[in-house]
Short mmCIF file of C-alpha atoms in Angstrom, two decimals:
data_model
loop_
_atom_site.label_atom_id
_atom_site.label_comp_id
_atom_site.label_asym_id
_atom_site.label_seq_id
_atom_site.Cartn_x
_atom_site.Cartn_y
_atom_site.Cartn_z
CA UNK A 21 50.80 -119.79 28.77
CA UNK A 22 49.43 -117.30 30.34
CA UNK A 23 46.12 -116.35 29.08
CA UNK A 24 44.87 -112.96 28.21
CA UNK A 25 42.79 -112.71 31.17
CA UNK A 26 45.95 -113.08 33.28
CA UNK A 27 47.75 -110.27 31.02
CA UNK A 28 45.21 -107.93 31.59
CA UNK A 29 45.41 -108.37 35.22
CA UNK A 30 49.23 -107.56 35.91
CA UNK A 31 49.56 -104.88 33.29
CA UNK A 32 48.43 -102.09 35.35
CA UNK A 33 50.96 -102.90 37.89
CA UNK A 34 53.73 -103.29 35.58
CA UNK A 35 53.10 -99.97 34.11
CA UNK A 36 52.41 -98.23 37.47
CA UNK A 37 56.25 -99.25 38.29
CA UNK A 38 57.32 -98.45 34.74
CA UNK A 39 55.97 -95.03 35.30
CA UNK A 40 57.71 -94.51 38.46
CA UNK A 41 61.06 -95.85 37.61
CA UNK A 42 61.67 -94.95 33.80
CA UNK A 43 60.62 -91.38 34.07
CA UNK A 44 58.26 -91.61 31.00
CA UNK A 45 55.49 -89.87 32.65
CA UNK A 46 56.79 -86.24 33.34
CA UNK A 47 53.97 -85.54 35.65
CA UNK A 48 55.02 -88.11 38.28
CA UNK A 49 56.21 -86.48 41.37
CA UNK A 50 58.76 -89.04 41.57
CA UNK A 51 60.08 -88.63 38.09
CA UNK A 52 60.60 -85.02 38.61
CA UNK A 53 62.73 -85.64 41.66
CA UNK A 54 64.92 -87.61 39.87
CA UNK A 55 65.64 -85.25 37.10
CA UNK A 56 66.14 -82.53 39.29
CA UNK A 57 68.97 -84.84 41.36
CA UNK A 58 70.10 -85.97 38.05
CA UNK A 59 70.91 -82.49 36.77
CA UNK A 60 72.59 -81.21 39.91
CA UNK A 61 74.46 -84.25 39.83
CA UNK A 62 75.73 -83.74 36.32
CA UNK A 63 76.50 -79.86 37.15
CA UNK A 64 78.62 -80.74 40.28
CA UNK A 65 80.25 -83.14 38.64
CA UNK A 66 81.48 -81.12 35.68
CA UNK A 67 82.05 -78.19 37.72
CA UNK A 68 84.10 -79.61 40.38
CA UNK A 69 85.98 -81.60 37.63
CA UNK A 70 86.92 -78.08 36.27
CA UNK A 71 88.09 -76.59 39.45
CA UNK A 72 90.29 -79.83 39.87
CA UNK A 73 91.85 -79.25 36.67
CA UNK A 74 92.60 -75.89 37.66
CA UNK A 75 94.17 -76.72 41.10
CA UNK A 76 96.14 -79.64 39.45
CA UNK A 77 97.61 -77.16 37.11
CA UNK A 78 98.70 -74.62 39.52
CA UNK A 79 99.39 -76.73 42.22
CA UNK A 80 101.57 -79.43 40.90
CA UNK A 81 104.48 -80.94 42.89
CA UNK A 82 106.96 -79.99 40.45
CA UNK A 83 105.75 -76.29 40.92
CA UNK A 84 106.14 -76.79 45.06
CA UNK A 85 109.62 -78.36 44.25
CA UNK A 86 110.71 -75.48 42.36
CA UNK A 87 109.54 -73.02 45.39
CA UNK A 88 111.66 -75.03 47.88
CA UNK A 89 114.50 -76.00 46.20
CA UNK A 90 114.51 -73.54 43.00
CA UNK A 91 114.99 -76.64 40.32
CA UNK A 92 112.77 -79.21 38.99
CA UNK A 93 112.75 -82.75 40.02
CA UNK A 94 114.98 -84.92 38.43
CA UNK A 95 113.46 -87.14 35.81
CA UNK A 96 115.14 -89.97 34.07
CA UNK A 97 114.62 -89.54 30.34
CA UNK A 98 115.98 -92.41 27.83
CA UNK A 99 118.46 -93.85 30.75
CA UNK A 100 119.79 -90.16 31.19
CA UNK A 101 119.17 -88.45 34.53
CA UNK A 102 117.93 -84.68 33.82
CA UNK A 103 119.31 -82.67 36.80
CA UNK A 104 116.73 -80.23 36.56
CA UNK A 105 118.40 -77.19 36.77
CA UNK A 106 116.46 -74.28 35.49
CA UNK A 107 119.36 -71.41 35.05
CA UNK A 108 122.11 -70.23 36.99
CA UNK A 109 120.35 -67.44 38.52
CA UNK A 110 117.37 -69.11 40.03
CA UNK A 111 118.84 -73.05 40.88
CA UNK A 112 119.75 -73.53 44.33
CA UNK A 113 123.14 -75.05 43.19
CA UNK A 114 124.92 -78.57 42.60
CA UNK A 115 124.08 -79.59 46.05
CA UNK A 116 120.18 -79.54 45.77
CA UNK A 117 120.97 -81.57 42.17
CA UNK A 118 122.89 -83.98 43.56
CA UNK A 119 120.32 -84.77 46.52
CA UNK A 120 117.77 -85.35 43.94
CA UNK A 121 119.72 -87.79 41.67
CA UNK A 122 120.63 -89.76 45.05
CA UNK A 123 117.19 -90.13 46.09
CA UNK A 124 116.10 -90.88 42.26
CA UNK A 125 118.55 -93.79 42.61
CA UNK A 126 117.50 -95.13 45.73
CA UNK A 127 113.94 -95.75 44.64
CA UNK A 128 113.82 -99.20 42.80
CA UNK A 129 110.59 -98.68 41.02
CA UNK A 130 112.22 -95.80 39.18
CA UNK A 131 109.08 -93.44 40.78
CA UNK A 132 109.71 -89.84 40.98
CA UNK A 133 111.25 -88.68 44.58
CA UNK A 134 109.17 -87.05 47.24
CA UNK A 135 110.55 -83.41 47.33
CA UNK A 136 112.37 -82.64 50.44
CA UNK A 137 109.99 -80.13 51.45
CA UNK A 138 107.04 -82.60 51.21
CA UNK A 139 108.81 -84.94 53.16
CA UNK A 140 106.82 -86.08 56.23
CA UNK A 141 103.71 -84.66 54.74
CA UNK A 142 101.22 -86.81 52.95
CA UNK A 143 98.82 -84.22 51.82
CA UNK A 144 101.60 -82.33 49.94
CA UNK A 145 101.17 -79.30 51.39
CA UNK A 146 104.18 -76.66 52.43
CA UNK A 147 105.26 -76.62 55.35
CA UNK A 148 104.72 -73.31 56.55
CA UNK A 149 107.74 -73.09 59.35
CA UNK A 150 110.16 -73.15 56.13
CA UNK A 151 108.56 -70.00 54.09
CA UNK A 152 106.21 -67.35 55.27
CA UNK A 153 103.32 -66.32 52.66
CA UNK A 154 105.53 -63.13 51.89
CA UNK A 155 108.73 -65.31 51.28
CA UNK A 156 106.83 -67.79 49.22
CA UNK A 157 105.56 -65.04 47.05
CA UNK A 158 109.04 -63.67 46.50
CA UNK A 159 110.27 -67.24 45.75
CA UNK A 160 107.23 -67.71 43.12
CA UNK A 161 108.12 -64.39 41.69
CA UNK A 162 111.28 -62.82 42.21
CA UNK A 163 113.22 -64.57 40.01
CA UNK A 164 114.61 -61.07 38.32
CA UNK A 165 118.18 -60.37 40.13
CA UNK A 166 117.60 -56.34 39.30
CA UNK A 167 114.38 -56.38 41.44
CA UNK A 168 114.21 -53.22 43.54
CA UNK A 169 111.69 -51.74 46.22
CA UNK A 170 110.43 -48.05 45.36
CA UNK A 171 108.18 -46.82 48.23
CA UNK A 172 105.07 -45.76 46.87
CA UNK A 173 103.94 -41.88 46.77
CA UNK A 174 101.15 -41.69 49.76
CA UNK A 175 99.84 -38.05 49.36
CA UNK A 176 96.94 -37.29 47.07
CA UNK A 177 95.13 -34.04 46.41
CA UNK A 178 94.88 -31.28 43.94
CA UNK A 179 98.07 -29.60 45.08
CA UNK A 180 100.05 -28.43 41.82
CA UNK A 181 103.27 -29.91 43.60
CA UNK A 182 101.58 -32.82 45.01
CA UNK A 183 100.22 -33.89 41.13
CA UNK A 184 103.48 -33.07 39.73
CA UNK A 185 105.81 -35.17 42.23
CA UNK A 186 103.01 -38.16 41.49
CA UNK A 187 103.69 -37.88 37.67
CA UNK A 188 107.52 -37.65 38.14
CA UNK A 189 107.61 -40.67 40.69
CA UNK A 190 105.74 -42.14 37.50
CA UNK A 191 108.81 -41.11 35.62
CA UNK A 192 111.50 -42.48 37.73
CA UNK A 193 109.64 -45.95 37.56
CA UNK A 194 109.48 -46.05 34.03
CA UNK A 195 113.22 -44.81 33.66
CA UNK A 196 114.17 -47.88 36.02
CA UNK A 197 112.20 -50.03 33.42
CA UNK A 198 114.24 -48.63 30.85
CA UNK A 199 118.00 -49.55 32.29
CA UNK A 200 116.35 -53.10 33.13
CA UNK A 201 115.22 -52.94 36.93
CA UNK A 202 112.42 -54.34 38.02
CA UNK A 203 110.58 -51.83 39.80
CA UNK A 204 108.56 -53.32 43.29
CA UNK A 205 106.12 -50.38 44.38
CA UNK A 206 105.14 -50.82 47.76
CA UNK A 207 103.54 -49.37 50.79
CA UNK A 208 104.76 -51.89 53.12
CA UNK A 209 107.84 -50.71 55.10
CA UNK A 210 108.20 -54.33 56.39
CA UNK A 211 108.32 -55.84 52.80
CA UNK A 212 110.74 -58.50 52.51
CA UNK A 213 113.85 -57.26 51.15
CA UNK A 214 116.01 -60.89 50.80
CA UNK A 215 114.40 -61.18 47.08
CA UNK A 216 115.53 -57.93 46.00
CA UNK A 217 118.74 -56.14 44.99
CA UNK A 218 118.57 -52.64 46.01
CA UNK A 219 116.07 -49.57 46.78
CA UNK A 220 115.37 -46.53 44.74
CA UNK A 221 113.94 -43.56 46.82
CA UNK A 222 111.99 -40.95 44.80
CA UNK A 223 110.97 -37.41 44.93
CA UNK A 224 108.02 -36.12 46.81
CA UNK A 225 107.11 -33.67 49.36
CA UNK A 226 109.40 -32.49 52.57
CA UNK A 227 110.65 -34.33 55.34
CA UNK A 228 109.26 -33.59 58.65
CA UNK A 229 111.54 -31.25 60.23
CA UNK A 230 111.33 -32.71 63.75
CA UNK A 231 113.11 -35.82 62.45
CA UNK A 232 116.06 -33.59 62.09
CA UNK A 233 115.80 -31.43 65.28
CA UNK A 234 114.14 -28.47 63.39
CA UNK A 235 110.94 -26.47 63.49
CA UNK A 236 108.55 -26.27 60.34
CA UNK A 237 107.79 -23.04 58.90
CA UNK A 238 105.15 -21.66 56.46
CA UNK A 239 107.11 -23.09 53.50
CA UNK A 240 107.38 -26.76 54.47
CA UNK A 241 104.58 -28.48 52.56
CA UNK A 242 103.35 -32.21 52.13
CA UNK A 243 104.57 -33.30 55.08
CA UNK A 244 103.14 -37.13 55.64
CA UNK A 245 104.24 -38.88 58.89
CA UNK A 246 103.19 -42.56 57.43
CA UNK A 247 105.42 -41.52 53.84
CA UNK A 248 108.30 -40.66 56.29
CA UNK A 249 107.77 -43.64 58.11
CA UNK A 250 107.61 -45.95 54.99
CA UNK A 251 110.81 -43.95 53.66
CA UNK A 252 112.77 -44.22 56.44
CA UNK A 253 112.21 -47.80 57.42
CA UNK A 254 112.91 -49.26 54.24
CA UNK A 255 116.29 -47.06 54.41
CA UNK A 256 117.43 -48.27 57.57
CA UNK A 257 116.69 -51.93 56.40
CA UNK A 258 118.45 -51.38 53.31
CA UNK A 259 121.29 -50.02 54.88
CA UNK A 260 121.60 -52.93 57.35
CA UNK A 261 121.16 -55.35 54.46
CA UNK A 262 123.74 -53.78 52.74
CA UNK A 263 121.88 -53.12 49.44
CA UNK A 264 122.54 -50.33 47.32
CA UNK A 265 120.27 -47.34 47.40
CA UNK A 266 119.67 -44.48 45.07
CA UNK A 267 118.07 -41.34 46.26
CA UNK A 268 116.33 -38.79 43.85
CA UNK A 269 115.59 -35.04 45.54
CA UNK A 270 113.27 -36.05 48.53
CA UNK A 271 115.01 -39.45 48.34
CA UNK A 272 118.57 -37.57 49.01
CA UNK A 273 117.34 -35.85 51.56
CA UNK A 274 115.73 -38.82 53.37
CA UNK A 275 119.08 -40.66 53.17
CA UNK A 276 121.13 -37.60 54.66
CA UNK A 277 118.81 -37.53 57.67
CA UNK A 278 119.10 -41.18 57.88
CA UNK A 279 122.60 -40.81 57.92
CA UNK A 280 122.36 -38.38 60.92
CA UNK A 281 122.44 -35.36 58.86
CA UNK A 282 120.29 -32.50 58.48
CA UNK A 283 118.61 -30.17 56.16
CA UNK A 284 117.89 -26.86 55.05
CA UNK A 285 114.08 -26.02 55.85
CA UNK A 286 114.09 -23.58 53.28
CA UNK A 287 116.68 -22.12 50.88
CA UNK A 288 117.30 -18.29 51.07
CA UNK A 289 117.33 -16.35 47.89
CA UNK A 290 120.71 -16.53 46.04
CA UNK A 291 122.76 -16.72 43.28
CA UNK A 292 120.97 -19.95 41.65
CA UNK A 293 117.63 -20.67 41.24
CA UNK A 294 116.90 -24.02 42.24
CA UNK A 295 112.92 -24.18 41.25
CA UNK A 296 111.25 -24.19 44.43
CA UNK A 297 107.79 -24.25 42.42
CA UNK A 298 108.66 -25.01 38.77
CA UNK A 299 111.62 -26.74 37.02
CA UNK A 300 115.00 -24.60 37.23
CA UNK A 301 118.26 -25.25 34.98
CA UNK A 302 121.38 -24.76 36.21
CA UNK A 303 125.04 -26.24 36.02
CA UNK A 304 126.52 -28.57 38.71
CA UNK A 305 130.02 -29.70 39.04
CA UNK A 306 130.99 -32.93 39.58
CA UNK A 307 133.82 -34.23 41.65
CA UNK A 308 136.35 -36.44 40.09
CA UNK A 309 137.21 -40.38 41.07
CA UNK A 310 133.22 -40.33 42.28
CA UNK A 311 130.31 -42.49 41.25
CA UNK A 312 128.53 -39.69 39.86
CA UNK A 313 131.22 -38.62 37.89
CA UNK A 314 131.77 -42.27 36.69
CA UNK A 315 127.96 -42.57 35.92
CA UNK A 316 127.99 -39.12 33.52
CA UNK A 317 131.31 -38.99 31.93
CA UNK A 318 131.45 -35.57 32.76
CA UNK A 319 133.02 -32.78 34.91
CA UNK A 320 129.86 -30.51 34.82
CA UNK A 321 126.36 -30.95 33.94
CA UNK A 322 123.32 -28.76 33.42
CA UNK A 323 120.34 -29.93 35.49
CA UNK A 324 116.75 -29.59 36.50
CA UNK A 325 116.19 -28.92 39.72
CA UNK A 326 112.98 -28.36 41.60
CA UNK A 327 113.39 -28.13 45.82
CA UNK A 328 113.46 -25.60 48.50
CA UNK A 329 115.40 -27.81 50.82
CA UNK A 330 118.76 -28.80 50.64
CA UNK A 331 121.57 -30.66 52.75
CA UNK A 332 122.80 -28.41 55.42
CA UNK A 333 125.56 -30.94 56.81
CA UNK A 334 126.04 -34.09 55.58
CA UNK A 335 125.02 -37.41 57.82
CA UNK A 336 128.33 -39.82 58.93
CA UNK A 337 130.04 -41.70 56.23
CA UNK A 338 128.73 -39.27 53.29
CA UNK A 339 130.64 -37.39 51.21
CA UNK A 340 130.04 -34.57 48.70
CA UNK A 341 130.45 -35.46 44.89
CA UNK A 342 128.44 -32.56 42.98
CA UNK A 343 127.33 -29.08 44.03
CA UNK A 344 126.28 -25.70 42.46
CA UNK A 345 127.81 -22.55 42.15
CA UNK A 346 125.82 -21.15 45.21
CA UNK A 347 127.73 -23.92 47.23
CA UNK A 348 124.24 -25.90 47.70
CA UNK A 349 125.26 -29.93 47.57
CA UNK A 350 123.78 -31.38 44.58
CA UNK A 351 124.88 -35.08 45.04
CA UNK A 352 126.74 -37.39 47.40
CA UNK A 353 127.51 -40.79 48.17
CA UNK A 354 128.53 -43.09 51.21
CA UNK A 355 132.12 -43.88 51.76
CA UNK A 356 131.36 -47.50 52.34
CA UNK A 357 128.56 -49.48 50.33
CA UNK A 358 127.05 -48.52 47.28
CA UNK A 359 125.00 -45.19 48.29
CA UNK A 360 124.10 -42.58 45.79
CA UNK A 361 121.93 -39.33 46.04
CA UNK A 362 121.27 -36.62 43.74
CA UNK A 363 119.64 -33.47 44.64
CA UNK A 364 118.33 -32.36 40.94
CA UNK A 365 115.76 -34.79 38.69
CA UNK A 366 117.33 -36.55 35.92
CA UNK A 367 113.70 -37.92 34.97
CA UNK A 368 112.61 -34.19 34.34
CA UNK A 369 110.75 -33.83 30.74
CA UNK A 370 113.74 -32.30 28.51
CA UNK A 371 116.60 -33.89 29.91
CA UNK A 372 118.50 -35.88 27.31
CA UNK A 373 117.83 -39.66 27.35
CA UNK A 374 121.37 -40.28 28.22
CA UNK A 375 121.63 -38.13 31.18
CA UNK A 376 118.18 -39.30 32.38
CA UNK A 377 119.61 -43.07 32.31
CA UNK A 378 123.10 -42.08 33.74
CA UNK A 379 122.36 -42.39 37.47
CA UNK A 380 119.81 -45.53 36.62
CA UNK A 381 122.48 -47.42 34.96
CA UNK A 382 125.08 -46.77 37.45
CA UNK A 383 122.32 -48.02 39.98
CA UNK A 384 121.37 -51.04 37.98
CA UNK A 385 125.17 -52.19 37.56
CA UNK A 386 125.72 -52.12 41.48
CA UNK A 387 122.48 -54.17 41.96
CA UNK A 388 123.65 -56.83 39.68
CA UNK A 389 127.00 -57.14 41.11
CA UNK A 390 126.18 -56.74 44.88
CA UNK A 391 122.25 -57.69 45.37
CA UNK A 392 120.53 -60.90 44.50
CA UNK A 393 123.87 -62.52 43.30
CA UNK A 394 125.34 -62.05 46.70
CA UNK A 395 122.46 -63.56 48.09
CA UNK A 396 122.27 -66.45 45.48
CA UNK A 397 125.75 -67.48 46.77
CA UNK A 398 125.13 -67.40 50.35
CA UNK A 399 122.23 -69.52 49.91
CA UNK A 400 124.29 -71.96 48.05
CA UNK A 401 127.15 -71.87 50.53
CA UNK A 402 124.57 -72.66 53.36
#
């Protein structure tokens, strides 16, 4: 046995070790360091764990599969292979599903096959050469076949005409939404059009007269070269892509100039007040067998106008489809493709709801028939 003297000899040494490693003596410097480290370690574990869970939630391989193939990975459920189709509009087609089934059948262990866009990539990242960031955004978000691009109004200021134009812009966007369209408002002239079904050109200030070979006058207002560049670039790209285009007021004038036509820089006083400063209500006559006549279901309308410029001569491939009593062209459309331009303001307050929505419904029908649906068919064929 160990005597009492022996115990009293080794007890202080044991006590010192205990105080150093058990943290019972809070005034110990070593103990304080351990407490700080353990606290920091616990916080980092909890924080990084939460971040990892959030990343895992949004960056899952199923989501990446959907981006590349527009279909979920095929799964085996109770012995039946689920083809993973999301819906008819977003699925890339039967070919992708058959590939997924074949890959699943080749895996003897029954594990999930690697999506084609991840093959050869151990870290599971998207191959950048397949999709640019803008294209990835479209594939992730643009699942609506009635999505249309709307150039943003860039002018600001206290001028009552600019304030009114910006308010009317909001009404145009709201009307587009009312008929089932999904407006994508952008200030990017190079916005990718492969994920949308059409372009909507709203009203606004005057087109720079230099664009159609005329000189400016004191009557010209709110000329914005950046706005012109945005509108004309999107119009040209939509025309090349054969997308439906609807132009309203300034949008109609942009379309005419884009097709090679010109404008009257300032309308002379005539028998019809076209409302240069405030809305003016006057009749317009619609040509039979035209898009604008089919959309409104009438030969004559009373419309709200607010413009001091108008079409002087139409561009190539455009035809007049509506006019005022003084001969001013109030609507025109293209001979090929789907392009409709109206000089009046269907979005103006006081216009009956049916007449407000008429051109937008016709535009939505054109987008549904020839926009995203045609693109999906091309992808399936490829």
